[in-house]
Amino acid sequence: MKVISASTRGLCLLVGLSLGAAPVAPAAAFDLFGMHLWGAKKTDSSEDIIGEPQNYTVDFSVSGGNEDVEKKLQGVSTLWADREKPASGAAGLLAKARGDYRRLLAALYSEGRYGGSISILVGGREAADLPPDTELPDPVAVRVVVNPGPIFLFGETSIINRAPPLIERNDKIRLPEDQGFRPGEVARSGAILSAERLSVEAWRQQGYAKAKVAERNVVAEHDRDIVDATLTMDPGRKAYFGPVGVEGTERIDPKFLAWMTGIEPGKEYDPDDLARASKRLARLEVFRAMRFQEADEIGKDGSLPVSLIVQERLPRRFGVGGSYSTLDGAGLEAYWLHRNLFGHAERLRLEGKVSGLVNTFKPDELTYRLGATFVRPGVYTPDTDFIASVIGEREVLDAYTRNGGTVQAGFNRIFSDELSGRILLESSAARFKDDVFGTRNFIDVGLLGGIVYDSRDNKTDATEGYYAEATLEPYYEFNYGNPTVRATAEGRAYYGFGAEKRVVAAGRIKVGSIAGPSASEIAPDKLFFAGGGGSVRGYAYRNIGVPVGDGRIIGGRSLIEGSAELRVRATDSIGVVGFVDAGYVGGDSIPNFNDHLRVGVGGGLRYITGLGPIRLDAAVPLNRGPGDPTFGFYVGIGQAF
């Protein structure tokens, strides 16, 4: 039995380690509980050592028959991980072995095993006893033998000078006890580290920015297989935000950035304010890197200066994209973006799009879109953006052809990480032809208001969370003299199964209603249609409407859509999906279900990329109407919803 006693920076540790003939080299560096105890720090890599390639074989043995422990130990061992490739000479192999002593020991501690033994034999000799210039046969046999020892439980656990209970509703810190820091629980080293982190954070949430662990006493009693742990906290002085300094700017106004943080000098320090400021600044999309740095000391007046250090991106960006469907043809789009137009992170985006390609190449049968959008962040409040856009469009569908333009101007406000809202003044003018009502002109002016709740864990490939959006659009149409109100509501839910959430059930429902004149006096693009890759797959884009005879349709004044998907991640990069979509478009403001519900079913593949999954879906309509296809194939980026 070898007893190691160490003390540093208030740490008192007494741990008995039965290492047999394989003690960690006495002069080696040693780290425990994330703290460097003694010796020169070592790197885990042996790649810096140059030498002739040293081949080796590994026999990895863990006593006790615990497969989970064996897998964890193998997972941290570089000897095991690199067993298929030679080391950088004998010295490189011995460096790997010496590093594995530390890694294996830390892994045992993380499982609450403080009485284990580790032996790493290289050519039959203990690696810790071999000098770096040892000559080894090629290949050399390496044998790793680990006896994990008994599991230690916490005996006594305590936190001295613990932070008082949090009062603010939004301050949510888990209790150390909930992370396993309590008597009777397995004495994992991670539970002690977690208790320290949570105890410090509990003080920081109440304004004590420099809170720290003043003393850590951890004692392992080998005759009882227990660990007693006591943490003593030092909250320090209460802090208040000082002035925000900005470093690293080249094109953007540093005073504007300081204001956009939303941090008010003199306000009580709160790490949540820094987290919100980071998210707000990230939304500007002007930085390649960004971080906050707090001053080392709190001033005599209690103020804590904060520095924002940034590295700007190039202001201009160009992008292209595309989509394809056997029903709707191919679409191409491109955009040009300037993300810091006048020095206050203003974004100007110019975009163009053409769709309907492959199905036809006649210019008058294609759909075109040209637009410009301007966004000025930080209007009135750091979380309020001014938005203005101008869009010109020619849209060619089976139901109608539209030539027109739309102008919008208004504000978008972010209330929290999940909740946002917008209100815009909107005006549009368009000429419609090729529908059942003949050629007509519409000019309307109104408001567009909306609110969005989004708690999804990933916007393009969610595995959990919810999304809800509601819009209300009251407007007045001048040619027919009609006031109209258009409203929609959509909800989505995602639930992942298992620890890695490789199976996800996803559902979507959308409803809409228009109150006002008859369909003949409402612009067709304001009416509801369904069908297409983001609606009811198996049907063409906006090809589900209200039948009017001769195989033709018009838009409806009510809408109900729903989708259900089961997504399975087959590998890290490939997923498969099964789905069913349904859609109903009614002629009245309140659905009466006189018209047929359209249903499409199918499946697809997903190729996972950093930008989101590439989607390939195939679907068939179950209840085809006149002119509906027999099959649809869709290609796009991101999940269908």
PDB file of C-alpha atoms in Angstrom, residues 50-168:
ATOM      1  CA  ILE A  50      10.853  12.063 -33.061  1.00  0.00           C
ATOM      2  CA  GLY A  51      12.213   8.538 -33.569  1.00  0.00           C
ATOM      3  CA  GLU A  52      11.984   5.398 -35.598  1.00  0.00           C
ATOM      4  CA  PRO A  53       8.453   3.982 -35.661  1.00  0.00           C
ATOM      5  CA  GLN A  54       7.892   1.647 -32.714  1.00  0.00           C
ATOM      6  CA  ASN A  55       5.272  -1.030 -33.342  1.00  0.00           C
ATOM      7  CA  TYR A  56       3.505  -2.596 -30.386  1.00  0.00           C
ATOM      8  CA  THR A  57       0.609  -4.832 -29.392  1.00  0.00           C
ATOM      9  CA  VAL A  58      -1.687  -4.213 -26.440  1.00  0.00           C
ATOM     10  CA  ASP A  59      -3.323  -6.628 -24.038  1.00  0.00           C
ATOM     11  CA  PHE A  60      -5.802  -4.677 -21.874  1.00  0.00           C
ATOM     12  CA  SER A  61      -7.062  -6.461 -18.776  1.00  0.00           C
ATOM     13  CA  VAL A  62      -9.473  -5.137 -16.125  1.00  0.00           C
ATOM     14  CA  SER A  63     -10.311  -7.383 -13.192  1.00  0.00           C
ATOM     15  CA  GLY A  64     -13.769  -7.638 -11.695  1.00  0.00           C
ATOM     16  CA  GLY A  65     -15.667  -8.355 -14.927  1.00  0.00           C
ATOM     17  CA  ASN A  66     -17.208  -4.868 -15.139  1.00  0.00           C
ATOM     18  CA  GLU A  67     -17.552  -4.157 -18.865  1.00  0.00           C
ATOM     19  CA  ASP A  68     -18.598  -0.525 -18.348  1.00  0.00           C
ATOM     20  CA  VAL A  69     -15.469   0.227 -16.330  1.00  0.00           C
ATOM     21  CA  GLU A  70     -13.300  -1.589 -18.870  1.00  0.00           C
ATOM     22  CA  LYS A  71     -14.783   0.404 -21.760  1.00  0.00           C
ATOM     23  CA  LYS A  72     -14.247   3.677 -19.908  1.00  0.00           C
ATOM     24  CA  LEU A  73     -10.629   2.836 -19.134  1.00  0.00           C
ATOM     25  CA  GLN A  74      -9.978   1.783 -22.718  1.00  0.00           C
ATOM     26  CA  GLY A  75     -11.623   5.012 -23.858  1.00  0.00           C
ATOM     27  CA  VAL A  76      -9.100   7.187 -22.003  1.00  0.00           C
ATOM     28  CA  SER A  77      -6.022   5.090 -22.829  1.00  0.00           C
ATOM     29  CA  THR A  78      -3.894   6.407 -25.701  1.00  0.00           C
ATOM     30  CA  LEU A  79      -2.047   3.094 -25.816  1.00  0.00           C
ATOM     31  CA  TRP A  80      -5.348   1.420 -26.625  1.00  0.00           C
ATOM     32  CA  ALA A  81      -6.660   4.155 -28.918  1.00  0.00           C
ATOM     33  CA  ASP A  82      -3.455   4.245 -31.018  1.00  0.00           C
ATOM     34  CA  ARG A  83      -2.840   0.495 -31.039  1.00  0.00           C
ATOM     35  CA  GLU A  84      -3.277   0.285 -34.823  1.00  0.00           C
ATOM     36  CA  LYS A  85      -0.407   2.674 -35.556  1.00  0.00           C
ATOM     37  CA  PRO A  86       3.239   2.761 -34.428  1.00  0.00           C
ATOM     38  CA  ALA A  87       4.478   5.159 -31.778  1.00  0.00           C
ATOM     39  CA  SER A  88       7.206   7.743 -32.426  1.00  0.00           C
ATOM     40  CA  GLY A  89      10.066   5.547 -31.310  1.00  0.00           C
ATOM     41  CA  ALA A  90      10.583   3.823 -27.984  1.00  0.00           C
ATOM     42  CA  ALA A  91      10.559   7.167 -26.175  1.00  0.00           C
ATOM     43  CA  GLY A  92       7.203   8.003 -27.733  1.00  0.00           C
ATOM     44  CA  LEU A  93       5.728   4.675 -26.628  1.00  0.00           C
ATOM     45  CA  LEU A  94       6.968   5.152 -23.069  1.00  0.00           C
ATOM     46  CA  ALA A  95       5.522   8.688 -23.032  1.00  0.00           C
ATOM     47  CA  LYS A  96       2.139   7.250 -23.991  1.00  0.00           C
ATOM     48  CA  ALA A  97       2.419   4.679 -21.220  1.00  0.00           C
ATOM     49  CA  ARG A  98       3.378   7.236 -18.550  1.00  0.00           C
ATOM     50  CA  GLY A  99       0.507   9.432 -19.643  1.00  0.00           C
ATOM     51  CA  ASP A 100      -1.872   6.487 -19.350  1.00  0.00           C
ATOM     52  CA  TYR A 101      -1.034   6.107 -15.642  1.00  0.00           C
ATOM     53  CA  ARG A 102      -2.536   9.546 -15.057  1.00  0.00           C
ATOM     54  CA  ARG A 103      -5.467   9.068 -17.407  1.00  0.00           C
ATOM     55  CA  LEU A 104      -6.431   5.661 -16.012  1.00  0.00           C
ATOM     56  CA  LEU A 105      -6.115   6.903 -12.435  1.00  0.00           C
ATOM     57  CA  ALA A 106      -8.341   9.914 -13.174  1.00  0.00           C
ATOM     58  CA  ALA A 107     -10.880   7.589 -14.829  1.00  0.00           C
ATOM     59  CA  LEU A 108     -10.957   5.375 -11.731  1.00  0.00           C
ATOM     60  CA  TYR A 109     -11.510   8.426  -9.528  1.00  0.00           C
ATOM     61  CA  SER A 110     -14.351   9.539 -11.788  1.00  0.00           C
ATOM     62  CA  GLU A 111     -16.035   6.198 -10.989  1.00  0.00           C
ATOM     63  CA  GLY A 112     -15.493   6.565  -7.248  1.00  0.00           C
ATOM     64  CA  ARG A 113     -12.696   3.987  -7.112  1.00  0.00           C
ATOM     65  CA  TYR A 114      -9.831   5.243  -4.941  1.00  0.00           C
ATOM     66  CA  GLY A 115      -8.165   1.937  -4.023  1.00  0.00           C
ATOM     67  CA  GLY A 116      -7.272   0.522  -7.411  1.00  0.00           C
ATOM     68  CA  SER A 117      -3.996  -0.601  -8.888  1.00  0.00           C
ATOM     69  CA  ILE A 118      -2.526   0.081 -12.327  1.00  0.00           C
ATOM     70  CA  SER A 119       0.292  -1.801 -14.010  1.00  0.00           C
ATOM     71  CA  ILE A 120       1.572  -1.031 -17.508  1.00  0.00           C
ATOM     72  CA  LEU A 121       4.210  -3.525 -18.643  1.00  0.00           C
ATOM     73  CA  VAL A 122       6.268  -2.742 -21.759  1.00  0.00           C
ATOM     74  CA  GLY A 123       8.264  -5.779 -22.841  1.00  0.00           C
ATOM     75  CA  GLY A 124       7.560  -7.338 -19.423  1.00  0.00           C
ATOM     76  CA  ARG A 125       8.902  -4.358 -17.433  1.00  0.00           C
ATOM     77  CA  GLU A 126       6.989  -1.619 -15.657  1.00  0.00           C
ATOM     78  CA  ALA A 127       6.846   1.470 -17.894  1.00  0.00           C
ATOM     79  CA  ALA A 128       7.339   3.852 -14.949  1.00  0.00           C
ATOM     80  CA  ASP A 129      10.741   2.274 -14.279  1.00  0.00           C
ATOM     81  CA  LEU A 130      12.073   2.471 -17.852  1.00  0.00           C
ATOM     82  CA  PRO A 131      14.251   5.412 -18.990  1.00  0.00           C
ATOM     83  CA  PRO A 132      13.233   7.133 -22.267  1.00  0.00           C
ATOM     84  CA  ASP A 133      16.264   5.751 -24.126  1.00  0.00           C
ATOM     85  CA  THR A 134      15.356   2.129 -23.421  1.00  0.00           C
ATOM     86  CA  GLU A 135      15.812  -0.133 -26.436  1.00  0.00           C
ATOM     87  CA  LEU A 136      12.700  -2.170 -27.159  1.00  0.00           C
ATOM     88  CA  PRO A 137      12.039  -5.043 -29.563  1.00  0.00           C
ATOM     89  CA  ASP A 138       9.901  -4.280 -32.595  1.00  0.00           C
ATOM     90  CA  PRO A 139       7.092  -5.032 -32.127  1.00  0.00           C
ATOM     91  CA  VAL A 140       6.973  -4.946 -28.357  1.00  0.00           C
ATOM     92  CA  ALA A 141       4.221  -6.447 -26.210  1.00  0.00           C
ATOM     93  CA  VAL A 142       2.394  -4.002 -23.949  1.00  0.00           C
ATOM     94  CA  ARG A 143       0.190  -5.281 -21.151  1.00  0.00           C
ATOM     95  CA  VAL A 144      -2.152  -3.011 -19.207  1.00  0.00           C
ATOM     96  CA  VAL A 145      -3.557  -4.556 -16.036  1.00  0.00           C
ATOM     97  CA  VAL A 146      -6.003  -2.602 -13.890  1.00  0.00           C
ATOM     98  CA  ASN A 147      -7.654  -3.648 -10.675  1.00  0.00           C
ATOM     99  CA  PRO A 148     -10.388  -1.000 -10.189  1.00  0.00           C
ATOM    100  CA  GLY A 149     -10.735  -1.705  -6.493  1.00  0.00           C
ATOM    101  CA  PRO A 150     -13.896  -1.116  -4.446  1.00  0.00           C
ATOM    102  CA  ILE A 151     -16.418   1.643  -5.018  1.00  0.00           C
ATOM    103  CA  PHE A 152     -16.147   4.415  -2.425  1.00  0.00           C
ATOM    104  CA  LEU A 153     -19.256   6.200  -1.195  1.00  0.00           C
ATOM    105  CA  PHE A 154     -19.559   9.673   0.256  1.00  0.00           C
ATOM    106  CA  GLY A 155     -19.548   9.562   4.058  1.00  0.00           C
ATOM    107  CA  GLU A 156     -19.864  13.209   5.077  1.00  0.00           C
ATOM    108  CA  THR A 157     -20.338  16.074   2.622  1.00  0.00           C
ATOM    109  CA  SER A 158     -20.608  19.715   3.528  1.00  0.00           C
ATOM    110  CA  ILE A 159     -20.307  23.173   1.997  1.00  0.00           C
ATOM    111  CA  ILE A 160     -19.200  25.867   4.408  1.00  0.00           C
ATOM    112  CA  ASN A 161     -20.308  29.447   3.750  1.00  0.00           C
ATOM    113  CA  ARG A 162     -22.800  28.295   1.174  1.00  0.00           C
ATOM    114  CA  ALA A 163     -24.689  30.868  -0.894  1.00  0.00           C
ATOM    115  CA  PRO A 164     -28.223  31.662   0.330  1.00  0.00           C
ATOM    116  CA  PRO A 165     -31.153  30.351  -1.752  1.00  0.00           C
ATOM    117  CA  LEU A 166     -31.648  32.152  -5.049  1.00  0.00           C
ATOM    118  CA  ILE A 167     -34.525  34.599  -5.129  1.00  0.00           C
ATOM    119  CA  GLU A 168     -34.767  35.680  -8.759  1.00  0.00           C
TER     120      GLU A 168
END
